[in-house]
Amino acid sequence: MAGIASNFSATKFKRELSVVLRQVPAEFVFVTQPVQLVRPNVGTIVPTPPANSSQYVGFSGTSFGTPNYVPIKNLGTFEVEFYFYGHKQLTVDWAKGNLNGNQNALDTTALDRRTIFLHQWQVLGIQENICSTVSNTSCSFQNLDIFSSTYAFPIYQCPQNSYQTGSFCTACPVSTTAISGSKSLTACFKCNSNGTSPTSGIYQYLSCDGKSCLKCPPDTLSSDGALGLSDCTPIPVITFWLNGPIGPTYTADNATVQGLGRPYHRPFNRSRFQEMLTLVANISYDRITFIGDAQETSEYPESRCAYLRGACMFQVSVMFYASSTELLKNSVARVTGKECKKYDRVNCVYPDVNGTAQFWRSRWMYEFQVVKIFTQTRQSKAAGTCPDSWILGSVLLEHVDLFKSSFLPVTYSCPNKYYQSSSGLCKACPDMTTSDQGSTDISYCIPYNSFILTAKDPSLTYDSRTRVAVGGQSDAQPNALTINHNPVYYIIRGYSLHPYQVASPSTPALGNQISYCQNRLNCFNESAFRVNLSSVLQGRVAANEIRLVKATFCNTSDIYQQVLCGPWPGVAPYNKQCVCTNVSNSTVCYETKGNLQLSVYIGKTANVHSPFQSNVKTASDCAGVLHNAEYSNFSANAFLYNPNTLSCWPRVVDLKTGNIRSDLFCLSSSQTCREVVVQLADDKLLDSEMLRGTQMYWKNDTGACRMNSSIVLEDTSLCDLRSNQNSNPLDIQYYIFTLHADNASNLREAERILSSTAGNENQIKEQFFTNYAVLQLLRAKDKVLVNGSSAERSLITAENYDPNLPYLIESTAVCNASGVIVGATCISTSSPSKSSGYAVCVYNASLQKIVQTCPVGYIASCKGGLTPECLSQNVSDDRQSSAVFLPFHSYAKFSFKSNVHFDLCQQKACAFLPAEVLLTRLDIGWTSAADVAYEIVLLVFSDGSSHKLNLTRPGSIFTYYIHPVVTQSVAIQTPTAQYDLFVFWMEPFGQQFSETTQNLEMAVVDILQKDYMAKGANFSCPPTTYQSEKFCNMCAFPQVNFGPLGQECVCPACGDGAVQWQATEQCDDHNRINNDGCSSECTIEVSQVCQGPKNPDTLVGIPMESYYQKDQCNRPGAFWTNFGAAPYKPRFGLTATFHRGSTWIIG
C-alpha cells in the first residue's frame, strides 16, 4: 500500500477487509505489524483530499491540468500480512473467493466492495501465499490481478505516485510524483530544487494544476519533488549575539604608544565562524548565507567597549539554504538544541544521528562567546487556492535557552562582564560593572568604583611664579629663545603645565607642551601613570584599563584656574577644606567647599559702605579682614575671595538654616551659576561678572577644621612672614581614576592591593607613592548599582536633564512654512541683503521667555514675513523629547541642572541650578534632509573640549558612548554635515559629578599602616606635609616641612638649607653669609649661578629634593669672560650668560 506505516490503523483495516470478505467477521481477521518498504521524507503530511468529494485520496486525476487534479506527496510504501479463518472450510473458501474475485457470480456486490477497498487503501498489489501441501512445506506468493475487469470496476488504475508493472503497482521514487493510472517509470517525474543561496540555483514546486514547476517565494525552500506551494518552507533567520567588539581595537585610546596591556580581543573571523557552524548544523559550507555583515547592536554598541564602560555585542545573522526541507529543519534543530539522540520517527523528529551536535555546539559557543541566539521565522503559507497564492505572515520570534540541560553537556558559562539571565541568555552587566565567567545573577556584577589620589605637585609651584599680583613673572613659562634665528626650547625648573596647552603662547605653531615633557618635570604623563599603577596592581588591571577623569577647567583662559591643572587630572573638590587666621592670639577658621565653589546662598554684605577690600593676597588674610571693626561690628561670618583680583567681600549668612549645603554649590566660572546666586542674594551690590572666579568661605568650628579628615589650606596665624609676597601655592592635585578590570576577580584583587598591605612583596608600590608624592588615597562607592541599574544612568531619570524644560536647550531659531522648516537668518538692520549666520534661541537671564539672539546690528528674520520660532518639544516620538533643527554650520546646546530640590525662593530660576555631570553616553535619534546613512557632528563641552561623533542609523534611536568628560553642557555642532539635520531625541547618560567627589561612603585608605608600601618599610610623607593617622596632611600655608623624614610643620626661614618660595627665597645654602653666592637674605648674588639637586646622568633638576637639599652656588667668572646679564632671576626660570656669541642656559 502507499503511505506511511506509522499511520496504518489495523482496526480500521480489519473492519473494511471483513466487508470485502463478507463471510468472516473482523475479529477473525489477523494483521501483522506493517513494514515500511520505501521511507517517506521526514515531515510529510497526509495527502490533501481532492477537490471533488466523489474522488478518492490519491486518485484525483489521470492527467495533469484537469480541474480535479490535486498533487499529493509521495509517502512511500509499506506492506502488511494478514490471515483469517472461519468456523468451517466453506466459509473460508467463500471469503477467499470474494477477495480474489472468484465469487462474482454468487456474490453480485463483491466487485463493488473490492473496488472501494482498493481505492480507500491505495493498494499497490495483493499477493496470496499458496502452499501445495497441507503441511505448508512448499509455499509461494502469487500476485492477484487487481487490474482485471472482473476484479474491480471501473478497471483499477494505480494511484498517484506509482505506475503499473504487470499485475501490481510499483511506487515512484519518493522524490517524484506521477498521475493516477501511470503505466511506466518514465511517468514519475519531479520539480528539481538545487538552491544553495538566494541567488544561486532555484527551489521549485509543482503548480496546483500540475502543468509546470514554479519557483518558491523568496526566502523559502523546498525538497526535490515538492508538490504544491505548501511544500515551500520559510527559511528562519538565525541571529547570534556575540561578545564584542567585532574588530581588534578594544579601547578608544591606548595607554602607551605600544598599546600596553589588556584587554586583547580576537577580531571576528567570519570564515572560521562559518566553518564551525557547518559542524554544528551538519550542513555544507556553501549552504550558509550571511545576512549582511556583522553589525554592532544598538543597546551595546562598539563604543561601549572602546570606552571601557562594559561589554559590547555584535550580531551575526544567517540563513540555511539546505538541499531539502528535512535537512533545513534538522540543521536549525541542531543549532537551537532541539535535536534528539534516538532515531525514532514517533518521538524524535530531528535525530542527532552521529551524536555530535552537543559537542560541536559547545566548542563553537565558547570559541565565539555566544551570548544570545534567536530565530525569526516568517509565518507565511499557501492560500490553498488555484492559481497558487502566497500569504505573507507575521514573524515568529523564538529565543533559545542557552542554559537548558540538553543544550550543552555542561551548563553554559557566560563570558566575563555578563551574567545568566532567567530568560535563557547572557545579559551584559550594567555600565561600569564587571563579572567573572559563569556569573549566574546580576548581584555578581561588581562596580568600577572611583579612587581619588591626593598628591603634591612635584614641581615648584606655578602659582607663586606667574601671578604678577603676588610678585611672580607673567612670562615665566617654557618658551623659545632665538639663537642664530633657530628656536631653542628650555625648561623652567619644575614647571607643571597642562600637556595640551601651547608651549609658547606667542608662537602657537611651535606646538603643545606635551611635545616637550621630559622626566615628568614639565607635565603629567598619563601613559606613564597608567603603566606605573598597573605595575603596582601586579598586572591585575592593565595600563589600558586604568581610566582617569580629566579636569573640567583646563582649557580656560583664567590664569588662576590654569594653576590647578598642573597634572591635568586637576583639583577636584573633596571633603572639608579650611583657612585659618589669628584673632586676638587665637585661631579662627573658615570652611570652604573647594576651588571656585560658590554657594547659591551668600547672604548679605557686612558693610554696605565698604562692601569689599582689595589687595588681599591670601584667603586667610581675607579671614583676618572680617575681624576688623568695620566688619565684625556687623557680625561678618563669611566671605567671598577672588584670587585673581585679590578681592575680599565680607558677608553675613545665616548658618543655622541649612542653606549652606554641600549639594547647593556651583562653579563661579559658570554664568548661569552666578546669575542664580545674584538672584538669591539678600542685597544687589554684586553683579554676575564680579562673582567670576570667586570662592566662598564661612566660619566653622576651629577644632572641626583641624580634624584629620580635613585639609587646612592656609593659616597665617602660625608664621610671621611680613616679607612674603607669595600666596598659598596650592600645590596639591587630585587624580580620580577607575580600574576597569577585565573580570571581577582581577578587580577585587586590584582593590585589595590598593586598600591593604597586599602587593607589598617588592618596592614597586612604595616607588609609585613616592614618585607621585601621594598624600592620601580615597575609595568612593559611587558606581554601586542602583536598583539593578548602573549609577551612570539616564540623566533624564536622574533629573539632571529635562527635555521638557526649553530653557535647558539652546538651538537654532527656525522658520516654519507649512511644515517645511529652515533656519532663521540674522539679517543686518542697516542692509537687509547682508546676513550673519543663523539666529539662536536662548532663554533670557530670568529664564522666563525665549529670545532669538543675533550679533549686534542684526535681527532674526524669515522669508515671507514669517515669525522666527523656537522648537522645544518633539511630538513625533512617543517619549516626549527635545526636538532641534540643525541647519548646516549651526548647533544645539543642552545644559545640565542639579538634581537637588531646594526652596530658597519661589522664582522659576530656582529650578535650574547648573551642575557638572560625568557624561559618558548619548542616545540620539536623528533624520536628515536627504537620505544619507550617516552624518559627522561635533560634540562640544563646557570646558572647551570636543568629541567627533559619527551619527548612524537615521530614523532610529541609537546609543553612542563617548570619552567620559565632566561638563555642564553638551553642544551638537554640524561643521561638516552635508545636509540639515533634525534631532528628534537626545538622552544623555552619566552621573552628577558630586556623587563621586562628595561620595557619602568615601573611605580613607590607611597608607601609613605598617607594611602597606613594602615589608618592613614605613612611608615617608612628602615635603611640606605631615603624618596624620591614615594619610599625609598638608602643612597649612605658609608652614613647611623639611622632609622626607620631618614630622612637624615649621615656619620657613632663610638659612635653613631649603629653598622655600613661601619665604620668597631665591636660594638657600644653609647659612646667612654674604659673598658666598647666596646672600644673607637668601638672594642670588651678582654673577652667581645657583643650582638645586639634579640627576647626575641626565643633569635634569629634581625639584622635589629642593625642598630639603641646599643649593650649590658658584661664580662662573673663573672660566667665563665677557659676562652678560641674566634676563630672569635664576629661581624663576633660568640664568643665561653670554660669551663670544655662545649662550649657556642653566634651568
JSON list of N, CA and C in Angstrom, two decimals, residues 207-238:
[
{"chain": "A", "resi": 207, "resn": "SER", "atom": "N", "xyz": [3.05, 23.22, -9.68]},
{"chain": "A", "resi": 207, "resn": "SER", "atom": "CA", "xyz": [1.90, 24.13, -9.59]},
{"chain": "A", "resi": 207, "resn": "SER", "atom": "C", "xyz": [0.65, 23.35, -9.26]},
{"chain": "A", "resi": 208, "resn": "CYS", "atom": "N", "xyz": [-0.34, 24.07, -8.76]},
{"chain": "A", "resi": 208, "resn": "CYS", "atom": "CA", "xyz": [-1.57, 23.42, -8.32]},
{"chain": "A", "resi": 208, "resn": "CYS", "atom": "C", "xyz": [-2.28, 22.68, -9.43]},
{"chain": "A", "resi": 209, "resn": "ASP", "atom": "N", "xyz": [-2.10, 23.12, -10.69]},
{"chain": "A", "resi": 209, "resn": "ASP", "atom": "CA", "xyz": [-2.75, 22.42, -11.80]},
{"chain": "A", "resi": 209, "resn": "ASP", "atom": "C", "xyz": [-1.85, 21.36, -12.40]},
{"chain": "A", "resi": 210, "resn": "GLY", "atom": "N", "xyz": [-0.64, 21.21, -11.84]},
{"chain": "A", "resi": 210, "resn": "GLY", "atom": "CA", "xyz": [0.26, 20.19, -12.31]},
{"chain": "A", "resi": 210, "resn": "GLY", "atom": "C", "xyz": [0.89, 20.48, -13.65]},
{"chain": "A", "resi": 211, "resn": "LYS", "atom": "N", "xyz": [0.70, 21.67, -14.20]},
{"chain": "A", "resi": 211, "resn": "LYS", "atom": "CA", "xyz": [1.19, 21.96, -15.54]},
{"chain": "A", "resi": 211, "resn": "LYS", "atom": "C", "xyz": [2.67, 22.34, -15.57]},
{"chain": "A", "resi": 212, "resn": "SER", "atom": "N", "xyz": [3.19, 22.92, -14.46]},
{"chain": "A", "resi": 212, "resn": "SER", "atom": "CA", "xyz": [4.56, 23.44, -14.52]},
{"chain": "A", "resi": 212, "resn": "SER", "atom": "C", "xyz": [5.20, 23.45, -13.15]},
{"chain": "A", "resi": 213, "resn": "CYS", "atom": "N", "xyz": [6.52, 23.57, -13.19]},
{"chain": "A", "resi": 213, "resn": "CYS", "atom": "CA", "xyz": [7.30, 23.73, -11.96]},
{"chain": "A", "resi": 213, "resn": "CYS", "atom": "C", "xyz": [7.56, 25.22, -11.76]},
{"chain": "A", "resi": 214, "resn": "LEU", "atom": "N", "xyz": [7.17, 25.74, -10.61]},
{"chain": "A", "resi": 214, "resn": "LEU", "atom": "CA", "xyz": [7.31, 27.16, -10.32]},
{"chain": "A", "resi": 214, "resn": "LEU", "atom": "C", "xyz": [8.34, 27.39, -9.22]},
{"chain": "A", "resi": 215, "resn": "LYS", "atom": "N", "xyz": [8.89, 28.58, -9.19]},
{"chain": "A", "resi": 215, "resn": "LYS", "atom": "CA", "xyz": [9.90, 28.94, -8.20]},
{"chain": "A", "resi": 215, "resn": "LYS", "atom": "C", "xyz": [9.22, 29.29, -6.87]},
{"chain": "A", "resi": 216, "resn": "CYS", "atom": "N", "xyz": [9.79, 28.76, -5.78]},
{"chain": "A", "resi": 216, "resn": "CYS", "atom": "CA", "xyz": [9.26, 29.07, -4.46]},
{"chain": "A", "resi": 216, "resn": "CYS", "atom": "C", "xyz": [9.40, 30.56, -4.17]},
{"chain": "A", "resi": 217, "resn": "PRO", "atom": "N", "xyz": [8.57, 31.11, -3.28]},
{"chain": "A", "resi": 217, "resn": "PRO", "atom": "CA", "xyz": [8.69, 32.53, -2.92]},
{"chain": "A", "resi": 217, "resn": "PRO", "atom": "C", "xyz": [10.06, 32.83, -2.31]},
{"chain": "A", "resi": 218, "resn": "PRO", "atom": "N", "xyz": [10.45, 34.10, -2.27]},
{"chain": "A", "resi": 218, "resn": "PRO", "atom": "CA", "xyz": [11.76, 34.46, -1.68]},
{"chain": "A", "resi": 218, "resn": "PRO", "atom": "C", "xyz": [11.87, 33.97, -0.24]},
{"chain": "A", "resi": 219, "resn": "ASP", "atom": "N", "xyz": [13.09, 33.58, 0.13]},
{"chain": "A", "resi": 219, "resn": "ASP", "atom": "CA", "xyz": [13.43, 33.16, 1.49]},
{"chain": "A", "resi": 219, "resn": "ASP", "atom": "C", "xyz": [12.65, 31.92, 1.92]},
{"chain": "A", "resi": 220, "resn": "THR", "atom": "N", "xyz": [12.32, 31.08, 0.93]},
{"chain": "A", "resi": 220, "resn": "THR", "atom": "CA", "xyz": [11.74, 29.77, 1.23]},
{"chain": "A", "resi": 220, "resn": "THR", "atom": "C", "xyz": [12.49, 28.73, 0.44]},
{"chain": "A", "resi": 221, "resn": "LEU", "atom": "N", "xyz": [12.35, 27.48, 0.83]},
{"chain": "A", "resi": 221, "resn": "LEU", "atom": "CA", "xyz": [12.98, 26.41, 0.06]},
{"chain": "A", "resi": 221, "resn": "LEU", "atom": "C", "xyz": [12.04, 25.22, 0.02]},
{"chain": "A", "resi": 222, "resn": "SER", "atom": "N", "xyz": [12.37, 24.28, -0.85]},
{"chain": "A", "resi": 222, "resn": "SER", "atom": "CA", "xyz": [11.57, 23.07, -1.00]},
{"chain": "A", "resi": 222, "resn": "SER", "atom": "C", "xyz": [12.51, 21.90, -1.22]},
{"chain": "A", "resi": 223, "resn": "SER", "atom": "N", "xyz": [11.97, 20.72, -1.06]},
{"chain": "A", "resi": 223, "resn": "SER", "atom": "CA", "xyz": [12.72, 19.49, -1.35]},
{"chain": "A", "resi": 223, "resn": "SER", "atom": "C", "xyz": [12.49, 19.10, -2.80]},
{"chain": "A", "resi": 224, "resn": "ASP", "atom": "N", "xyz": [13.35, 18.25, -3.29]},
{"chain": "A", "resi": 224, "resn": "ASP", "atom": "CA", "xyz": [13.12, 17.71, -4.64]},
{"chain": "A", "resi": 224, "resn": "ASP", "atom": "C", "xyz": [11.74, 17.07, -4.70]},
{"chain": "A", "resi": 225, "resn": "GLY", "atom": "N", "xyz": [11.01, 17.38, -5.76]},
{"chain": "A", "resi": 225, "resn": "GLY", "atom": "CA", "xyz": [9.69, 16.80, -5.93]},
{"chain": "A", "resi": 225, "resn": "GLY", "atom": "C", "xyz": [8.61, 17.47, -5.13]},
{"chain": "A", "resi": 226, "resn": "ALA", "atom": "N", "xyz": [8.81, 18.69, -4.77]},
{"chain": "A", "resi": 226, "resn": "ALA", "atom": "CA", "xyz": [7.81, 19.41, -4.00]},
{"chain": "A", "resi": 226, "resn": "ALA", "atom": "C", "xyz": [6.51, 19.50, -4.78]},
{"chain": "A", "resi": 227, "resn": "LEU", "atom": "N", "xyz": [5.43, 19.12, -4.12]},
{"chain": "A", "resi": 227, "resn": "LEU", "atom": "CA", "xyz": [4.12, 19.09, -4.77]},
{"chain": "A", "resi": 227, "resn": "LEU", "atom": "C", "xyz": [3.27, 20.20, -4.17]},
{"chain": "A", "resi": 228, "resn": "GLY", "atom": "N", "xyz": [3.19, 21.28, -4.85]},
{"chain": "A", "resi": 228, "resn": "GLY", "atom": "CA", "xyz": [2.35, 22.36, -4.38]},
{"chain": "A", "resi": 228, "resn": "GLY", "atom": "C", "xyz": [3.13, 23.43, -3.63]},
{"chain": "A", "resi": 229, "resn": "LEU", "atom": "N", "xyz": [2.56, 24.62, -3.63]},
{"chain": "A", "resi": 229, "resn": "LEU", "atom": "CA", "xyz": [3.17, 25.78, -2.99]},
{"chain": "A", "resi": 229, "resn": "LEU", "atom": "C", "xyz": [3.33, 25.55, -1.49]},
{"chain": "A", "resi": 230, "resn": "SER", "atom": "N", "xyz": [2.48, 24.74, -0.89]},
{"chain": "A", "resi": 230, "resn": "SER", "atom": "CA", "xyz": [2.57, 24.49, 0.55]},
{"chain": "A", "resi": 230, "resn": "SER", "atom": "C", "xyz": [3.84, 23.77, 0.93]},
{"chain": "A", "resi": 231, "resn": "ASP", "atom": "N", "xyz": [4.52, 23.17, -0.06]},
{"chain": "A", "resi": 231, "resn": "ASP", "atom": "CA", "xyz": [5.80, 22.50, 0.21]},
{"chain": "A", "resi": 231, "resn": "ASP", "atom": "C", "xyz": [6.96, 23.48, 0.29]},
{"chain": "A", "resi": 232, "resn": "CYS", "atom": "N", "xyz": [6.72, 24.73, -0.01]},
{"chain": "A", "resi": 232, "resn": "CYS", "atom": "CA", "xyz": [7.77, 25.75, 0.12]},
{"chain": "A", "resi": 232, "resn": "CYS", "atom": "C", "xyz": [7.80, 26.20, 1.58]},
{"chain": "A", "resi": 233, "resn": "THR", "atom": "N", "xyz": [8.91, 25.99, 2.24]},
{"chain": "A", "resi": 233, "resn": "THR", "atom": "CA", "xyz": [9.05, 26.24, 3.68]},
{"chain": "A", "resi": 233, "resn": "THR", "atom": "C", "xyz": [9.84, 27.52, 3.92]},
{"chain": "A", "resi": 234, "resn": "PRO", "atom": "N", "xyz": [9.30, 28.46, 4.71]},
{"chain": "A", "resi": 234, "resn": "PRO", "atom": "CA", "xyz": [10.08, 29.66, 5.05]},
{"chain": "A", "resi": 234, "resn": "PRO", "atom": "C", "xyz": [11.38, 29.30, 5.75]},
{"chain": "A", "resi": 235, "resn": "ILE", "atom": "N", "xyz": [12.46, 29.96, 5.36]},
{"chain": "A", "resi": 235, "resn": "ILE", "atom": "CA", "xyz": [13.77, 29.71, 5.96]},
{"chain": "A", "resi": 235, "resn": "ILE", "atom": "C", "xyz": [13.93, 30.65, 7.15]},
{"chain": "A", "resi": 236, "resn": "PRO", "atom": "N", "xyz": [14.13, 30.12, 8.34]},
{"chain": "A", "resi": 236, "resn": "PRO", "atom": "CA", "xyz": [14.30, 31.00, 9.51]},
{"chain": "A", "resi": 236, "resn": "PRO", "atom": "C", "xyz": [15.60, 31.81, 9.39]},
{"chain": "A", "resi": 237, "resn": "VAL", "atom": "N", "xyz": [15.55, 33.03, 9.89]},
{"chain": "A", "resi": 237, "resn": "VAL", "atom": "CA", "xyz": [16.77, 33.82, 10.07]},
{"chain": "A", "resi": 237, "resn": "VAL", "atom": "C", "xyz": [17.28, 33.53, 11.48]},
{"chain": "A", "resi": 238, "resn": "ILE", "atom": "N", "xyz": [18.47, 32.98, 11.58]},
{"chain": "A", "resi": 238, "resn": "ILE", "atom": "CA", "xyz": [19.05, 32.66, 12.89]},
{"chain": "A", "resi": 238, "resn": "ILE", "atom": "C", "xyz": [20.05, 33.76, 13.23]}
]
